[in-house]
């Protein structure tokens, strides 16, 4: 039987199935990336809910796995060399799982780096900017008369949507006809922007028809529908 006792996080979130990959997460745009990936590749895993309302992410046990106190994080009991691998940062986890299973990263080297390029585009631009727009629109914007902070992020979010919209013309996914980790990283953020944040009208989402076309194809995937709800909120 796999022994994960060396990892303090398992004291707070015991592993009922220590032979499976352990996922510590919350169904936010970053969190569901890994859940969707795991559902797509069919790798056995055990999800654990990290509750922000009780500051689970600041607990010593969680910080022992991710000192940056962000979800998601994983422990793969069957990591490189057969040794357990702890890992955080959603983009790094997606690349790791793709390489571990040989799925959702193109085999062709040039296309592989194209997928990684768009994954980095999400991590460096789409996630941070959409998150700031959502924060000011849903939570903080009404408290401030000065709309310049919101509008700065709004302008950048529209620019990024425009980049995606132009790129997706004539393509099924971000890397042509091949569904990859880049799509799994990007479209949960777009879905969250117009869904949870309710910022579709604010950003003029109706202008970006190519983005919405691919978003709908993404949401139609059964693995995506399952992953968007994992871990189940308690």
mmCIF file of C-alpha atoms in Angstrom:
data_model
loop_
_atom_site.group_PDB
_atom_site.id
_atom_site.type_symbol
_atom_site.label_atom_id
_atom_site.label_comp_id
_atom_site.label_asym_id
_atom_site.label_seq_id
_atom_site.Cartn_x
_atom_site.Cartn_y
_atom_site.Cartn_z
ATOM 1 C CA UNK A 1 0.000 0.000 0.000
ATOM 2 C CA UNK A 2 1.291 3.476 -0.902
ATOM 3 C CA UNK A 3 2.480 5.480 2.102
ATOM 4 C CA UNK A 4 1.928 9.244 1.852
ATOM 5 C CA UNK A 5 2.586 9.935 5.545
ATOM 6 C CA UNK A 6 5.713 11.919 4.667
ATOM 7 C CA UNK A 7 3.405 14.691 3.436
ATOM 8 C CA UNK A 8 1.895 16.724 6.316
ATOM 9 C CA UNK A 9 -1.084 17.719 4.142
ATOM 10 C CA UNK A 10 -2.415 14.162 4.448
ATOM 11 C CA UNK A 11 -2.965 14.756 8.172
ATOM 12 C CA UNK A 12 -5.615 17.388 7.405
ATOM 13 C CA UNK A 13 -6.902 15.677 4.275
ATOM 14 C CA UNK A 14 -6.375 11.915 4.792
ATOM 15 C CA UNK A 15 -6.064 9.836 1.654
ATOM 16 C CA UNK A 16 -8.755 7.179 1.457
ATOM 17 C CA UNK A 17 -7.041 5.898 -1.709
ATOM 18 C CA UNK A 18 -3.316 6.662 -1.313
ATOM 19 C CA UNK A 19 -2.478 4.834 -4.527
ATOM 20 C CA UNK A 20 -4.378 7.460 -6.518
ATOM 21 C CA UNK A 21 -3.250 10.957 -7.421
ATOM 22 C CA UNK A 22 -4.313 13.354 -4.649
ATOM 23 C CA UNK A 23 -5.911 16.629 -5.790
ATOM 24 C CA UNK A 24 -6.272 19.550 -3.360
ATOM 25 C CA UNK A 25 -8.494 22.139 -4.958
ATOM 26 C CA UNK A 26 -11.665 24.205 -5.186
ATOM 27 C CA UNK A 27 -13.915 24.609 -8.272
ATOM 28 C CA UNK A 28 -12.523 27.992 -9.331
ATOM 29 C CA UNK A 29 -11.171 28.640 -12.866
ATOM 30 C CA UNK A 30 -7.668 27.586 -11.820
ATOM 31 C CA UNK A 31 -8.901 24.690 -9.728
ATOM 32 C CA UNK A 32 -11.106 23.104 -12.368
ATOM 33 C CA UNK A 33 -8.293 23.092 -14.913
ATOM 34 C CA UNK A 34 -6.718 20.099 -13.202
ATOM 35 C CA UNK A 35 -10.032 18.369 -12.465
ATOM 36 C CA UNK A 36 -11.011 18.671 -16.141
ATOM 37 C CA UNK A 37 -7.581 17.410 -17.212
ATOM 38 C CA UNK A 38 -7.877 14.385 -14.933
ATOM 39 C CA UNK A 39 -11.360 13.648 -16.213
ATOM 40 C CA UNK A 40 -10.185 13.937 -19.820
ATOM 41 C CA UNK A 41 -7.187 11.623 -19.434
ATOM 42 C CA UNK A 42 -8.949 9.092 -17.203
ATOM 43 C CA UNK A 43 -6.269 8.972 -14.515
ATOM 44 C CA UNK A 44 -7.525 7.751 -11.133
ATOM 45 C CA UNK A 45 -7.496 10.505 -8.514
ATOM 46 C CA UNK A 46 -8.921 11.501 -5.165
ATOM 47 C CA UNK A 47 -10.165 15.103 -4.789
ATOM 48 C CA UNK A 48 -9.979 17.064 -1.542
ATOM 49 C CA UNK A 49 -11.881 20.326 -1.051
ATOM 50 C CA UNK A 50 -9.776 23.270 0.136
ATOM 51 C CA UNK A 51 -12.233 25.741 1.650
ATOM 52 C CA UNK A 52 -11.338 29.409 1.319
ATOM 53 C CA UNK A 53 -14.098 30.502 3.685
ATOM 54 C CA UNK A 54 -12.263 28.746 6.521
ATOM 55 C CA UNK A 55 -8.800 29.685 5.196
ATOM 56 C CA UNK A 56 -7.771 26.099 4.557
ATOM 57 C CA UNK A 57 -5.243 27.420 2.047
ATOM 58 C CA UNK A 58 -3.389 29.181 4.896
ATOM 59 C CA UNK A 59 -3.192 26.119 7.109
ATOM 60 C CA UNK A 60 0.274 24.717 7.892
ATOM 61 C CA UNK A 61 -0.727 21.459 6.239
ATOM 62 C CA UNK A 62 -1.631 23.104 2.932
ATOM 63 C CA UNK A 63 1.385 25.405 3.032
ATOM 64 C CA UNK A 64 3.600 22.352 3.417
ATOM 65 C CA UNK A 65 2.551 21.385 -0.125
ATOM 66 C CA UNK A 66 2.200 24.852 -1.638
ATOM 67 C CA UNK A 67 3.980 27.680 0.203
ATOM 68 C CA UNK A 68 2.235 30.107 -2.170
ATOM 69 C CA UNK A 69 -1.130 29.167 -0.570
ATOM 70 C CA UNK A 70 -2.940 28.783 -3.899
ATOM 71 C CA UNK A 71 -4.992 25.957 -5.340
ATOM 72 C CA UNK A 72 -4.685 23.565 -7.058
ATOM 73 C CA UNK A 73 -1.907 21.310 -5.829
ATOM 74 C CA UNK A 74 -1.342 17.592 -6.223
ATOM 75 C CA UNK A 75 0.597 14.649 -4.901
ATOM 76 C CA UNK A 76 1.168 11.934 -7.473
ATOM 77 C CA UNK A 77 2.093 8.763 -5.577
ATOM 78 C CA UNK A 78 3.457 7.342 -8.830
ATOM 79 C CA UNK A 79 5.729 10.167 -9.886
ATOM 80 C CA UNK A 80 8.999 10.046 -11.813
ATOM 81 C CA UNK A 81 11.120 7.081 -10.798
ATOM 82 C CA UNK A 82 8.163 5.591 -8.958
ATOM 83 C CA UNK A 83 8.472 8.143 -6.150
ATOM 84 C CA UNK A 84 5.680 10.457 -4.932
ATOM 85 C CA UNK A 85 5.736 13.877 -6.577
ATOM 86 C CA UNK A 86 4.236 16.977 -4.918
ATOM 87 C CA UNK A 87 3.428 19.751 -7.381
ATOM 88 C CA UNK A 88 1.673 23.109 -7.449
ATOM 89 C CA UNK A 89 0.847 25.756 -10.107
ATOM 90 C CA UNK A 90 -1.948 24.708 -12.448
ATOM 91 C CA UNK A 91 0.066 25.183 -15.646
ATOM 92 C CA UNK A 92 2.911 23.043 -14.374
ATOM 93 C CA UNK A 93 0.442 20.352 -13.290
ATOM 94 C CA UNK A 94 -1.232 20.322 -16.719
ATOM 95 C CA UNK A 95 2.102 19.886 -18.490
ATOM 96 C CA UNK A 96 3.155 17.180 -16.035
ATOM 97 C CA UNK A 97 -0.056 15.196 -16.489
ATOM 98 C CA UNK A 98 0.103 15.565 -20.271
ATOM 99 C CA UNK A 99 3.657 14.267 -20.358
ATOM 100 C CA UNK A 100 2.939 11.501 -17.831
ATOM 101 C CA UNK A 101 0.057 10.105 -19.893
ATOM 102 C CA UNK A 102 1.061 11.146 -23.409
ATOM 103 C CA UNK A 103 -2.231 12.977 -23.828
ATOM 104 C CA UNK A 104 -3.374 16.524 -24.654
ATOM 105 C CA UNK A 105 0.003 17.855 -25.748
ATOM 106 C CA UNK A 106 0.851 17.457 -29.436
ATOM 107 C CA UNK A 107 3.514 14.894 -30.309
ATOM 108 C CA UNK A 108 4.973 17.124 -33.006
ATOM 109 C CA UNK A 109 7.605 19.325 -31.280
ATOM 110 C CA UNK A 110 6.583 22.545 -33.027
ATOM 111 C CA UNK A 111 2.899 22.083 -32.219
ATOM 112 C CA UNK A 112 3.795 21.062 -28.676
ATOM 113 C CA UNK A 113 5.461 24.421 -28.119
ATOM 114 C CA UNK A 114 2.529 26.161 -29.781
ATOM 115 C CA UNK A 115 0.246 24.594 -27.168
ATOM 116 C CA UNK A 116 2.611 25.605 -24.360
ATOM 117 C CA UNK A 117 2.726 29.122 -25.832
ATOM 118 C CA UNK A 118 -1.056 29.493 -25.499
ATOM 119 C CA UNK A 119 -0.974 27.913 -22.058
ATOM 120 C CA UNK A 120 1.503 30.627 -20.992
ATOM 121 C CA UNK A 121 -0.753 33.247 -22.620
ATOM 122 C CA UNK A 122 -3.537 32.136 -20.298
ATOM 123 C CA UNK A 123 -1.372 32.047 -17.218
ATOM 124 C CA UNK A 124 0.296 35.389 -17.818
ATOM 125 C CA UNK A 125 -2.626 37.320 -19.272
ATOM 126 C CA UNK A 126 -6.108 35.815 -19.342
ATOM 127 C CA UNK A 127 -6.170 34.569 -15.757
ATOM 128 C CA UNK A 128 -4.757 37.635 -14.003
ATOM 129 C CA UNK A 129 -6.679 40.179 -16.099
ATOM 130 C CA UNK A 130 -10.029 38.401 -16.081
ATOM 131 C CA UNK A 131 -9.690 37.879 -12.351
ATOM 132 C CA UNK A 132 -9.149 41.595 -11.773
ATOM 133 C CA UNK A 133 -12.084 42.572 -14.000
ATOM 134 C CA UNK A 134 -14.261 40.109 -12.128
ATOM 135 C CA UNK A 135 -13.135 41.397 -8.750
ATOM 136 C CA UNK A 136 -13.902 45.026 -9.546
ATOM 137 C CA UNK A 137 -17.165 44.218 -11.322
ATOM 138 C CA UNK A 138 -18.683 41.705 -8.906
ATOM 139 C CA UNK A 139 -17.154 42.631 -5.577
ATOM 140 C CA UNK A 140 -15.372 45.976 -5.265
ATOM 141 C CA UNK A 141 -16.332 48.254 -8.139
ATOM 142 C CA UNK A 142 -19.506 49.646 -6.623
ATOM 143 C CA UNK A 143 -17.548 50.888 -3.598
ATOM 144 C CA UNK A 144 -15.344 53.216 -5.640
ATOM 145 C CA UNK A 145 -16.324 56.285 -7.641
ATOM 146 C CA UNK A 146 -12.997 56.184 -9.470
ATOM 147 C CA UNK A 147 -13.465 53.616 -12.255
ATOM 148 C CA UNK A 148 -9.931 53.904 -13.630
ATOM 149 C CA UNK A 149 -8.650 50.718 -11.929
ATOM 150 C CA UNK A 150 -11.575 48.678 -13.268
ATOM 151 C CA UNK A 151 -11.357 50.236 -16.712
ATOM 152 C CA UNK A 152 -7.626 49.518 -16.956
ATOM 153 C CA UNK A 153 -8.270 45.799 -16.471
ATOM 154 C CA UNK A 154 -11.398 45.957 -18.629
ATOM 155 C CA UNK A 155 -9.440 47.340 -21.578
ATOM 156 C CA UNK A 156 -6.818 44.641 -21.238
ATOM 157 C CA UNK A 157 -9.443 41.900 -20.933
ATOM 158 C CA UNK A 158 -11.085 43.096 -24.155
ATOM 159 C CA UNK A 159 -7.703 43.181 -25.871
ATOM 160 C CA UNK A 160 -6.972 39.608 -24.810
ATOM 161 C CA UNK A 161 -10.398 38.443 -25.983
ATOM 162 C CA UNK A 162 -9.670 40.116 -29.299
ATOM 163 C CA UNK A 163 -6.374 38.249 -29.607
ATOM 164 C CA UNK A 164 -8.155 34.959 -28.945
ATOM 165 C CA UNK A 165 -11.024 35.804 -31.294
ATOM 166 C CA UNK A 166 -8.710 36.562 -34.186
ATOM 167 C CA UNK A 167 -6.592 33.494 -33.575
ATOM 168 C CA UNK A 168 -9.567 31.112 -33.397
ATOM 169 C CA UNK A 169 -10.992 32.019 -36.821
ATOM 170 C CA UNK A 170 -11.000 28.867 -38.895
ATOM 171 C CA UNK A 171 -9.810 26.717 -35.977
ATOM 172 C CA UNK A 172 -11.578 24.193 -33.792
ATOM 173 C CA UNK A 173 -9.256 24.829 -30.832
ATOM 174 C CA UNK A 174 -6.320 27.008 -29.900
ATOM 175 C CA UNK A 175 -3.916 24.636 -31.632
ATOM 176 C CA UNK A 176 -5.897 24.044 -34.798
ATOM 177 C CA UNK A 177 -7.909 20.829 -34.764
ATOM 178 C CA UNK A 178 -6.169 19.413 -31.703
ATOM 179 C CA UNK A 179 -7.715 19.843 -28.251
ATOM 180 C CA UNK A 180 -4.916 20.480 -25.751
ATOM 181 C CA UNK A 181 -3.975 21.702 -22.294
ATOM 182 C CA UNK A 182 -4.132 25.245 -23.702
ATOM 183 C CA UNK A 183 -7.893 24.936 -24.126
ATOM 184 C CA UNK A 184 -8.301 23.329 -20.705
ATOM 185 C CA UNK A 185 -6.445 26.272 -19.162
ATOM 186 C CA UNK A 186 -8.165 29.076 -21.076
ATOM 187 C CA UNK A 187 -11.856 28.352 -21.403
ATOM 188 C CA UNK A 188 -12.696 27.924 -17.693
ATOM 189 C CA UNK A 189 -11.594 31.533 -17.272
ATOM 190 C CA UNK A 190 -13.801 32.750 -20.111
ATOM 191 C CA UNK A 191 -16.711 30.757 -18.741
ATOM 192 C CA UNK A 192 -16.140 32.272 -15.298
ATOM 193 C CA UNK A 193 -15.881 35.811 -16.667
ATOM 194 C CA UNK A 194 -19.337 35.712 -18.217
ATOM 195 C CA UNK A 195 -20.845 33.303 -15.691
ATOM 196 C CA UNK A 196 -19.805 33.695 -12.074
ATOM 197 C CA UNK A 197 -18.489 37.238 -12.527
ATOM 198 C CA UNK A 198 -21.408 38.272 -14.751
ATOM 199 C CA UNK A 199 -19.124 40.557 -16.743
ATOM 200 C CA UNK A 200 -20.212 39.564 -20.237
ATOM 201 C CA UNK A 201 -21.999 42.822 -20.983
ATOM 202 C CA UNK A 202 -19.217 44.855 -19.383
ATOM 203 C CA UNK A 203 -16.525 43.375 -21.634
ATOM 204 C CA UNK A 204 -18.768 43.319 -24.710
ATOM 205 C CA UNK A 205 -18.562 39.553 -24.954
ATOM 206 C CA UNK A 206 -21.058 39.465 -27.837
ATOM 207 C CA UNK A 207 -18.312 40.973 -30.022
ATOM 208 C CA UNK A 208 -16.190 37.846 -29.716
ATOM 209 C CA UNK A 209 -18.149 35.250 -31.650
ATOM 210 C CA UNK A 210 -15.214 32.949 -32.364
ATOM 211 C CA UNK A 211 -14.362 32.786 -28.668
ATOM 212 C CA UNK A 212 -17.934 31.918 -27.794
ATOM 213 C CA UNK A 213 -18.134 29.288 -30.537
ATOM 214 C CA UNK A 214 -15.171 27.430 -29.071
ATOM 215 C CA UNK A 215 -16.342 27.990 -25.498
ATOM 216 C CA UNK A 216 -19.616 26.243 -26.320
ATOM 217 C CA UNK A 217 -17.722 23.311 -27.842
ATOM 218 C CA UNK A 218 -15.584 23.160 -24.712
ATOM 219 C CA UNK A 219 -18.598 23.173 -22.392
ATOM 220 C CA UNK A 220 -20.232 20.403 -24.418
ATOM 221 C CA UNK A 221 -17.474 17.939 -23.510
ATOM 222 C CA UNK A 222 -18.632 15.461 -20.815
ATOM 223 C CA UNK A 223 -15.267 15.575 -19.032
ATOM 224 C CA UNK A 224 -15.536 19.360 -18.806
ATOM 225 C CA UNK A 225 -19.013 19.180 -17.322
ATOM 226 C CA UNK A 226 -17.785 16.748 -14.683
ATOM 227 C CA UNK A 227 -14.591 18.650 -13.941
ATOM 228 C CA UNK A 228 -16.358 21.989 -13.443
ATOM 229 C CA UNK A 229 -17.978 20.532 -10.306
ATOM 230 C CA UNK A 230 -14.864 18.932 -8.747
ATOM 231 C CA UNK A 231 -14.173 18.970 -5.879
ATOM 232 C CA UNK A 232 -17.814 19.175 -4.821
ATOM 233 C CA UNK A 233 -18.389 22.108 -2.520
ATOM 234 C CA UNK A 234 -19.244 21.033 1.012
#
